[in-house]
XYZ file of C-alpha atoms in Angstrom:
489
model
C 2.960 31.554 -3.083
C 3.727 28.881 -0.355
C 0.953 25.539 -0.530
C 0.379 24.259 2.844
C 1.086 20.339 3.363
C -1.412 18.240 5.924
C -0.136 14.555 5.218
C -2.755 11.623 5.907
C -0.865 9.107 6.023
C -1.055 8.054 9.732
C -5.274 8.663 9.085
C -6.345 8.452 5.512
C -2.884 5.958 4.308
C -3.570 3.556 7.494
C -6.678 2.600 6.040
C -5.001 0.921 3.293
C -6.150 -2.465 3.313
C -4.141 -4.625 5.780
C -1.857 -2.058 7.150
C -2.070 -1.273 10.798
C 0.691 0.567 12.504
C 1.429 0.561 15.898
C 2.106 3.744 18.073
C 5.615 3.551 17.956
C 5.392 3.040 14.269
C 3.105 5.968 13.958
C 5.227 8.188 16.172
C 8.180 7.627 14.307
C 6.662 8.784 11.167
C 5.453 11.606 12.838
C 8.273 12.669 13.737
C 10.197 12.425 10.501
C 7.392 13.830 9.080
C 7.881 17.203 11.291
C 11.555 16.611 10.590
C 10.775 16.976 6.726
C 8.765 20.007 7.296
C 5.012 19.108 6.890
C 2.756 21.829 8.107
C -0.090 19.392 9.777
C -0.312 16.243 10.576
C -3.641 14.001 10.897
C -2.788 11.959 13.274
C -5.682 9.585 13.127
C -9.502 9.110 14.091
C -9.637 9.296 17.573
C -12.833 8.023 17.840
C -11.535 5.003 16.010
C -9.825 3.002 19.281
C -8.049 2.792 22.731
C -4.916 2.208 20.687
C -5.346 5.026 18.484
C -6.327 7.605 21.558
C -3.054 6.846 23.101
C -1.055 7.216 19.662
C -2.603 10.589 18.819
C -1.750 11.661 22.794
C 1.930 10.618 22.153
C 2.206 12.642 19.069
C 0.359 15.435 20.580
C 2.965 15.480 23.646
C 5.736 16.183 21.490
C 5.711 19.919 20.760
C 6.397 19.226 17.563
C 5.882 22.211 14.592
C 3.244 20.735 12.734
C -0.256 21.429 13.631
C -1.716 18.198 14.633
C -5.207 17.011 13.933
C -7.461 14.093 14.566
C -10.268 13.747 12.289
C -13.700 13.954 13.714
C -17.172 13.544 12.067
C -19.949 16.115 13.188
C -20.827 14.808 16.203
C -19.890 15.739 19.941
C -18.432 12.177 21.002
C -15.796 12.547 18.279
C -14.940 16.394 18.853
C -14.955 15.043 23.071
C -12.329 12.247 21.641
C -10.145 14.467 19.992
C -10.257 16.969 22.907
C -8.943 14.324 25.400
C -5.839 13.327 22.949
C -5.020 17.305 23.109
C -4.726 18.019 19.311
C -4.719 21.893 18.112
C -6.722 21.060 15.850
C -9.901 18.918 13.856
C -10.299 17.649 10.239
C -14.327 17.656 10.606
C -15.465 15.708 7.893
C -19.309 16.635 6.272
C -20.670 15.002 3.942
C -22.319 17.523 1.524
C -23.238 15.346 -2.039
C -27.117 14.224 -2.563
C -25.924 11.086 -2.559
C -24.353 10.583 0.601
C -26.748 13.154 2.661
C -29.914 11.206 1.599
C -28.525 7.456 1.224
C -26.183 7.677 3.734
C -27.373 9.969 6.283
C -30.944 9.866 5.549
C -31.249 13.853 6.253
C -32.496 16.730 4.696
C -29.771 19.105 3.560
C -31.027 21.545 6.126
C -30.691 19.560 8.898
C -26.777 18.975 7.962
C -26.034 22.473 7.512
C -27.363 22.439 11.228
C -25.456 19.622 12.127
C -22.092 21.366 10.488
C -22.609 24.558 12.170
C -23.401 23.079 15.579
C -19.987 20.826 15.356
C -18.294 24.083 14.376
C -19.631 25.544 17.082
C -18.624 23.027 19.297
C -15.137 23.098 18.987
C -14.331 26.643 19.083
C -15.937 26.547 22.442
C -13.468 24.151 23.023
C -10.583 25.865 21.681
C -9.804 23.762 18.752
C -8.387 25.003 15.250
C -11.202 23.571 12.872
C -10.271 22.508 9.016
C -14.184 21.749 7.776
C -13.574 18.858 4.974
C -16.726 18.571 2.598
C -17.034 14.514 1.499
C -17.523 13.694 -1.412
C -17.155 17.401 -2.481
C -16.753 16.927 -6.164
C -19.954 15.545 -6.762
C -21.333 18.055 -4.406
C -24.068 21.073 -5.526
C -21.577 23.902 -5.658
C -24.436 26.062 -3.982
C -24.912 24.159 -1.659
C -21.467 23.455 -0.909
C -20.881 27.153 -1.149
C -23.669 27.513 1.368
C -21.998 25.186 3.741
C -18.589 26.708 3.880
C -20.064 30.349 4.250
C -21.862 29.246 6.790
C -18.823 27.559 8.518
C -16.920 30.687 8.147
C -19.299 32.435 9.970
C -19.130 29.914 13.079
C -15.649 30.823 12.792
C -13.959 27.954 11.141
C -10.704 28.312 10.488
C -9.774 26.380 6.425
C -12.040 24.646 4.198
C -11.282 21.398 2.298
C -12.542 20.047 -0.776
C -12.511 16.417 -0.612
C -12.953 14.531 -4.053
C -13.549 10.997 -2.195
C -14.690 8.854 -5.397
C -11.426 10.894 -7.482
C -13.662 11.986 -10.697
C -12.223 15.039 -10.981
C -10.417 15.752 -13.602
C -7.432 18.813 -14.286
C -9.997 21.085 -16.083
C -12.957 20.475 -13.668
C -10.760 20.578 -10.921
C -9.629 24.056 -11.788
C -12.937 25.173 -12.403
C -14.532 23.985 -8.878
C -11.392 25.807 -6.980
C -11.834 28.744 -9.629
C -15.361 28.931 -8.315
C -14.908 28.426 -4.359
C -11.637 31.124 -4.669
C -13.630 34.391 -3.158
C -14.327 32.785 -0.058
C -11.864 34.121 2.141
C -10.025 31.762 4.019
C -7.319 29.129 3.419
C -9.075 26.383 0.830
C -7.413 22.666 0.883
C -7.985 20.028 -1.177
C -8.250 16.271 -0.611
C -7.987 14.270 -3.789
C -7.914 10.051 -3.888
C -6.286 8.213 -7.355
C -9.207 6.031 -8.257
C -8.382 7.169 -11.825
C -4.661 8.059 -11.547
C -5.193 11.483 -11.726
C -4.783 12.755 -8.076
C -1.213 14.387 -8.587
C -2.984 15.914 -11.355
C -5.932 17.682 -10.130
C -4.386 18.686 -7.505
C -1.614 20.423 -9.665
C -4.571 22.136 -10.864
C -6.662 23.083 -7.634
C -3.204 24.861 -6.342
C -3.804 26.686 -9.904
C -7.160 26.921 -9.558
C -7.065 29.045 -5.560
C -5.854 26.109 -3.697
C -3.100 27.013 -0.960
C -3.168 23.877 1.445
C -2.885 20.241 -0.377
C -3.799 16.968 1.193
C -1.454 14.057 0.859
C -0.096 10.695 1.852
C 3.526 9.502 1.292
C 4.074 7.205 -1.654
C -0.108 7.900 -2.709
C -1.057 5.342 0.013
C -4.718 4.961 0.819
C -8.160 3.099 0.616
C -8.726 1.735 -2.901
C -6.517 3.317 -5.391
C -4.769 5.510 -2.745
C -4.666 9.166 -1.975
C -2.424 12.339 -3.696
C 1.199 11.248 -3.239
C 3.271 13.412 -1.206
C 6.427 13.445 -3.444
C 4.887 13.526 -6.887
C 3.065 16.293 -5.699
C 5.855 18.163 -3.693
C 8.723 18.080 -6.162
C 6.515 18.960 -9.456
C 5.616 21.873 -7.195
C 9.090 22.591 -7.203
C 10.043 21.977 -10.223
C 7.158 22.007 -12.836
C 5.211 25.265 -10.673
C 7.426 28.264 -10.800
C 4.738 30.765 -8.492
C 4.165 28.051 -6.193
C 6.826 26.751 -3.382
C 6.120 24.138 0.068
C 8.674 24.256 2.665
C 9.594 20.681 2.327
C 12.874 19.283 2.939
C 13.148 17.793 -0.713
C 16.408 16.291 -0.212
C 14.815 13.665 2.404
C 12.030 12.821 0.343
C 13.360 9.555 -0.205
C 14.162 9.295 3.339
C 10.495 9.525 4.584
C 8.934 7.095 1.819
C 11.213 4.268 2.349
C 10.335 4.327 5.867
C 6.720 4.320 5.209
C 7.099 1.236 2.921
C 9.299 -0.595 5.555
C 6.845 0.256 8.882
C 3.226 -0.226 6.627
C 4.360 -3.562 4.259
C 3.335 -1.732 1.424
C 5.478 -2.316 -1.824
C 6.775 1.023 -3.857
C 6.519 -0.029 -7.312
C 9.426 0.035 -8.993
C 8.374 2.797 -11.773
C 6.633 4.944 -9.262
C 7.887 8.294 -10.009
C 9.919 9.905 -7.612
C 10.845 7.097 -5.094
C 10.819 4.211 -7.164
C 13.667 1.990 -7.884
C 13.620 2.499 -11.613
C 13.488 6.500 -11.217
C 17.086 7.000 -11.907
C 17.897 4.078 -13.060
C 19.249 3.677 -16.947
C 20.157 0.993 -19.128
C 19.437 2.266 -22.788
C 22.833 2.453 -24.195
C 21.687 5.881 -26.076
C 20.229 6.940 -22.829
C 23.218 6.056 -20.595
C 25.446 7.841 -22.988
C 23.216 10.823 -22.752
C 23.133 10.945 -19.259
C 27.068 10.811 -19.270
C 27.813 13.852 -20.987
C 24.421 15.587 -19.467
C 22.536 14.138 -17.047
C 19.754 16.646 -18.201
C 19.444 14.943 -21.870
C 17.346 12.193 -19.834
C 16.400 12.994 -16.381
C 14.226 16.044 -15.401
C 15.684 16.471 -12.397
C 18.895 15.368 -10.677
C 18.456 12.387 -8.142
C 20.234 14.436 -6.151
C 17.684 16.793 -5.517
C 15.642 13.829 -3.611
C 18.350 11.996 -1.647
C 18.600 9.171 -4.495
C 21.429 8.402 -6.564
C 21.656 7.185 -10.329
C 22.177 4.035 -11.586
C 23.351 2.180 -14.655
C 21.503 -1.297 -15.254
C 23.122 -4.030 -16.571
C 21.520 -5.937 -19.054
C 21.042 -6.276 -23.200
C 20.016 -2.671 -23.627
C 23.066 -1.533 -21.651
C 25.121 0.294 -23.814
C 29.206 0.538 -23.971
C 29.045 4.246 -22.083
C 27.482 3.250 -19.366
C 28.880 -0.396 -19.137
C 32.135 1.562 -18.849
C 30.672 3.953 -16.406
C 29.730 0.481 -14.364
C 33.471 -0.796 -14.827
C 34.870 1.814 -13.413
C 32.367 1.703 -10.442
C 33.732 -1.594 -10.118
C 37.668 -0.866 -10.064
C 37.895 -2.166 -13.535
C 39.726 -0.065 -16.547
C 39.646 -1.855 -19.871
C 39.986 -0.954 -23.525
C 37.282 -0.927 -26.518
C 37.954 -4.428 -27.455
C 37.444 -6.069 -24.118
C 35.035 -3.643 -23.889
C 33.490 -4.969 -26.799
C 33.597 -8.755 -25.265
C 32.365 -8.034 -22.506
C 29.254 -5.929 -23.615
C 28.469 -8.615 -26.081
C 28.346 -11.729 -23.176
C 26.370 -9.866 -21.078
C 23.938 -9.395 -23.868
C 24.097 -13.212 -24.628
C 23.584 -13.961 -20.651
C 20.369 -11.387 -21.213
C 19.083 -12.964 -24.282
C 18.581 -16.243 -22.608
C 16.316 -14.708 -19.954
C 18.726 -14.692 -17.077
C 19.109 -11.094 -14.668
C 22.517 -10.121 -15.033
C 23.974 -9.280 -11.558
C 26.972 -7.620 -10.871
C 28.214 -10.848 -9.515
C 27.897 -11.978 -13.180
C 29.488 -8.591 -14.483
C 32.062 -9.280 -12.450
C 32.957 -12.875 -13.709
C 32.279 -11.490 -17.202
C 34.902 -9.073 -16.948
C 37.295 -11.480 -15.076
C 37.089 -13.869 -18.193
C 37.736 -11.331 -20.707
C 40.397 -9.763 -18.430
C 41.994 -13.013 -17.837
C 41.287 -12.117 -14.120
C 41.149 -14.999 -11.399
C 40.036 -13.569 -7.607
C 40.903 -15.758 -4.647
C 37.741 -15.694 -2.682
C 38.911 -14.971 1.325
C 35.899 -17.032 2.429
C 35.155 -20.690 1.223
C 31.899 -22.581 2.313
C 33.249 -26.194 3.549
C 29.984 -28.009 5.362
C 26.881 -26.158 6.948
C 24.364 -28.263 9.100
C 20.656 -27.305 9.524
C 18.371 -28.394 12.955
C 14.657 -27.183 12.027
C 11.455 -28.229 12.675
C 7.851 -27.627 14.295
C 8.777 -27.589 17.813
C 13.000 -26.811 17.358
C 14.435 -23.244 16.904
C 15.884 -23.262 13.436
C 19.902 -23.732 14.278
C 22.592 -23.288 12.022
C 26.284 -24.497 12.081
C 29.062 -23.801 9.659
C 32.030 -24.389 8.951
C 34.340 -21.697 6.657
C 37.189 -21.531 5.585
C 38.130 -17.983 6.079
C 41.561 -16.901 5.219
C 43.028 -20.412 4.790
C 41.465 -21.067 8.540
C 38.818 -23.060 9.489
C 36.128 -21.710 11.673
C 33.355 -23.204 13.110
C 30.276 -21.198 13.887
C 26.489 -21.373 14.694
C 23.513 -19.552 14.166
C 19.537 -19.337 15.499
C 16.552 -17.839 13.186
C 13.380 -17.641 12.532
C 13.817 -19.822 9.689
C 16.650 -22.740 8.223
C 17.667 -19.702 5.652
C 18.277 -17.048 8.180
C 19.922 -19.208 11.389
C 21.964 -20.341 8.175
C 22.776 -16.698 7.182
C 23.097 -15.564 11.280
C 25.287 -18.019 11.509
C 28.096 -16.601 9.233
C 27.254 -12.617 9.848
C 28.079 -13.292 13.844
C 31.573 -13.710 12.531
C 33.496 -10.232 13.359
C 34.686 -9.654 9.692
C 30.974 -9.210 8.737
C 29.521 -6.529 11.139
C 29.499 -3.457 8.993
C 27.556 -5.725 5.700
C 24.306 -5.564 5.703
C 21.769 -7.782 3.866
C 19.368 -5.071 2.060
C 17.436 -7.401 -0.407
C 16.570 -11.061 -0.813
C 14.798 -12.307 -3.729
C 13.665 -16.011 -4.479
C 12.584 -17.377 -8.057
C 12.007 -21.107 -8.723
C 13.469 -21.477 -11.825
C 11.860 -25.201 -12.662
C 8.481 -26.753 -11.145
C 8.056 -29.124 -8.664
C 9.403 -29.587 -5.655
C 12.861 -30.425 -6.651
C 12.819 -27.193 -8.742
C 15.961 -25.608 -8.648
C 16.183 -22.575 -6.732
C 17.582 -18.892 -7.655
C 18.831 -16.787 -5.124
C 19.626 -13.314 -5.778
C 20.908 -11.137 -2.826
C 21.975 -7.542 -2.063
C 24.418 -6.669 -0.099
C 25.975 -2.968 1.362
C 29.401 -2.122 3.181
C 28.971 1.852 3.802
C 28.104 2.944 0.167
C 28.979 -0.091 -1.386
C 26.521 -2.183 -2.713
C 26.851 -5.242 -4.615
C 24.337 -7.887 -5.866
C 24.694 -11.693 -5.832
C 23.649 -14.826 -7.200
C 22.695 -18.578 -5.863
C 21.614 -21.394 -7.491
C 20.837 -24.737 -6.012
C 17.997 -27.421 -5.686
C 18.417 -26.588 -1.976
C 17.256 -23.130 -0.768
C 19.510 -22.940 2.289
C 22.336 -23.761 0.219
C 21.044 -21.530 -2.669
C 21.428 -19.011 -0.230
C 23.974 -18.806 1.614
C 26.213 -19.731 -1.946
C 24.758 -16.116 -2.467
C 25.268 -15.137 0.318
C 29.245 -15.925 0.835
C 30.005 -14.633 -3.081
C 28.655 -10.999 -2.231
C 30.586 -11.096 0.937
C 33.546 -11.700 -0.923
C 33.089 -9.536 -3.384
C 32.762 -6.397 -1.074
C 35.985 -7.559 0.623
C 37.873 -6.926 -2.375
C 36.216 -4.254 -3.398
């Protein structure tokens, strides 16, 4: 059976506190979320803004093969709002728990299954396709809620959702509510948030349960705890739900959510399932040597299947398989003693607290090899203008080659006019600086400062280390040894 996917994340994930995405932002996730193979789109609240009329318009322009929705309480001047953004289609949200029909509302429950049916009404005279989302569904009377579907149906609404707003559900009651609501005979979504970390979860189970349309953000964004995460949800549908199937591009999974966490701000933990940094990422020695001879022995799914790639970590659990595995990677072949030696100083580096780079791997190895590299590019004077009222400007001088060249740099900062300031040099056009990371490693304001940088060159990627009382030159130390490094490599 094929579950349906509307992702939120341009509605329900914006209101994450202190994201805000701008229509180009919000247009470009539409369209790799289209790309991906999403069957609707909310594309916001039109009622919500100027701003967010215009956004939902561009999106709606596009032709695109998701359905796309604004969301739309019961009431005519949000239906008329989502008319003029032309969107096929309505999430119309109704509230349908005691507690939020009485406290919230302050209306009987007959006068909101009036006020349902006449917004139902409403926009099929209008010629919109109408998904009627209970709130707060999961603390709802079933009867009642029952009641107000039927009586949706019969106005000739098109799906029903069931939205658990506060997330109490739980797997088994989850089942049981979808178990209940499954003779009602058209398409029934559901809308779970994470306040208790089980949204994945029951959701799992309300696909089990009748469910064929699932509600979703990417990377579980959302008020409070979040929402149901798009690619927890779609790849253990894959892999963990043998009757069930979406028709999502898995293999750009990891695509989508790294753009998400760029354009909102909004960190990806690195042990989230799925997208995380840590997913595929080993440094038990008995796991690494598992994973060698069968990737299967630790991982439940290839990182393949999601656009990722593995990755041995180096550091005191790091076994000799995969430190090998990570020599290799490196253009390094040695034998058991040296590899020996060298697993047992990067377990001393590790024991004193410090991160063990691949800068430090590399100098590790070197020693025990005997191995001296002539760095290409040398670091002879650099010169920072900054201030209130001055452009951050940069010059350096390098010695590149055995040459000397002189160069300058602007930024928004000392750090980056100092690091512009070297990449404007031709030889560094195709390296790109993917992460920047600053600890202070004593207190005060003379603490000394560690820099760790990484760096890619095509699908190279190497890590680097910095440490100075001065962040500029902290930085750009790290900076110019990654640079180097990827030029021999």
């Amino acid at each position: 059976m094929n579950i349906n996917i509307l992702d939120t994340t341009l509605r329900d994930g914006e209101q994450t506190p202190g994201v805000s995405l701008t229509s180009q932002e919000k247009f470009r996730i539409a369209t790799k979320l289209d790309e991906i193979g999403v069957n609707f789109i909310e594309a916001g609240s039109a009622i919500t803004s100027e701003g967010e009329r215009e956004s939902i318009k561009e999106i709606s322009a596009q032709g695109f093969n998701a359905e796309i929705l604004s969301f739309s309480r019961p009431l005519n001047v949000d239906i008329d709002y989502c008319l003029d953004c032309d969107v096929d289609a309505v999430n119309l949200v109704v509230p349908t728990s005691d507690l939020h029909i009485s406290d919230k509302l302050k209306i009987s429950k007959d006068e909101l299954l009036d006020l349902s049916n006449n917004a139902v009404d409403y926009c099929k005279d209008h010629g919109l396709i109408v998904e009627l989302s209970a709130e707060d569904a999961s603390r709802s009377d079933v009867d009642f809620l029952k009641n107000i579907y039927v009586n949706a149906i019969d106005h000739g609404v098109d799906r029903i959702c069931v939205c658990d707003t506060v997330g109490i559900l739980t797997p088994d009651t989850s089942y049981d509510l979808f178990s209940k609501l499954n003779d009602i005979k058209v398409p029934i979504s559901c809308h779970c948030h994470n306040d208790f970390g089980l949204a994945v979860a029951n959701t799992l189970s309300a696909i089990k349960g009748g469910a064929s349309e699932i509600h979703t953000t990417i990377n579980g964004i959302g008020e409070r705890a979040g929402n149901t995460s798009f690619e927890e949800c779609v790849v253990s549908i894959d892999r963990l739900l043998p009757d069930f199937s979406t028709g999502i591009k898995i293999n750009q999974i990891y695509d989508v959510s790294k753009l998400v966490a760029r354009l909102t701000g909004v960190y990806i933990q690195p042990n989230k399932a799925i997208v995380g940094e840590n997913a595929f990422a080993h440094e038990s020695g008995i796991h690494s040597d598992g994973i060698i001879k069968n990737s299967a022995t630790y991982e439940p799914m290839t990182p393949e299947l999601v656009g990722r790639t593995r990755k041995f970590i180096i550091g005191k659990h790091m076994g000799t398989h995969g430190l090998n595995s990570r020599l290799k990677e490196i253009g390094l072949e040695v034998n058991e003693s040296q590899l020996k030696q060298i697993c047992d100083d990067i377990k001393d580096l590790a024991d004193m607290g410090k991160t063990v780079t691949d800068v430090d791997l590399q100098v590790i190895a070197d020693n025990v090899l005997e191995i001296n590299h002539e760095d290409r590019i040398k670091l002879d004077e650099i010169t920072i203008v900054s201030g209130n009222k001055v452009m951050p400007t940069a010059s350096v001088k390098l010695i590149v080659d055995g040459e000397e060249i002189l160069n300058a740099g602007v930024g928004i900062g000392p750090v980056d006019a100092a690091i512009n300031a070297i990449k404007s040099l031709g030889m560094f056009k195709d390296i790109e600086l993917i992460e920047y990371h600053v600890d202070s490693i004593t207190g005060g304001t003379d603490a000394f400062i560690d820099v760790i940088i990484k760096l890619q060159k095509e699908d190279n990627v190497v890590s680097a280390r910095g440490t100075e009382a001065d962040i500029i030159n902290a930085s750009v130390k790290a900076y110019i040894a990654g640079v180097n490094r990827l030029l021999r490599d």
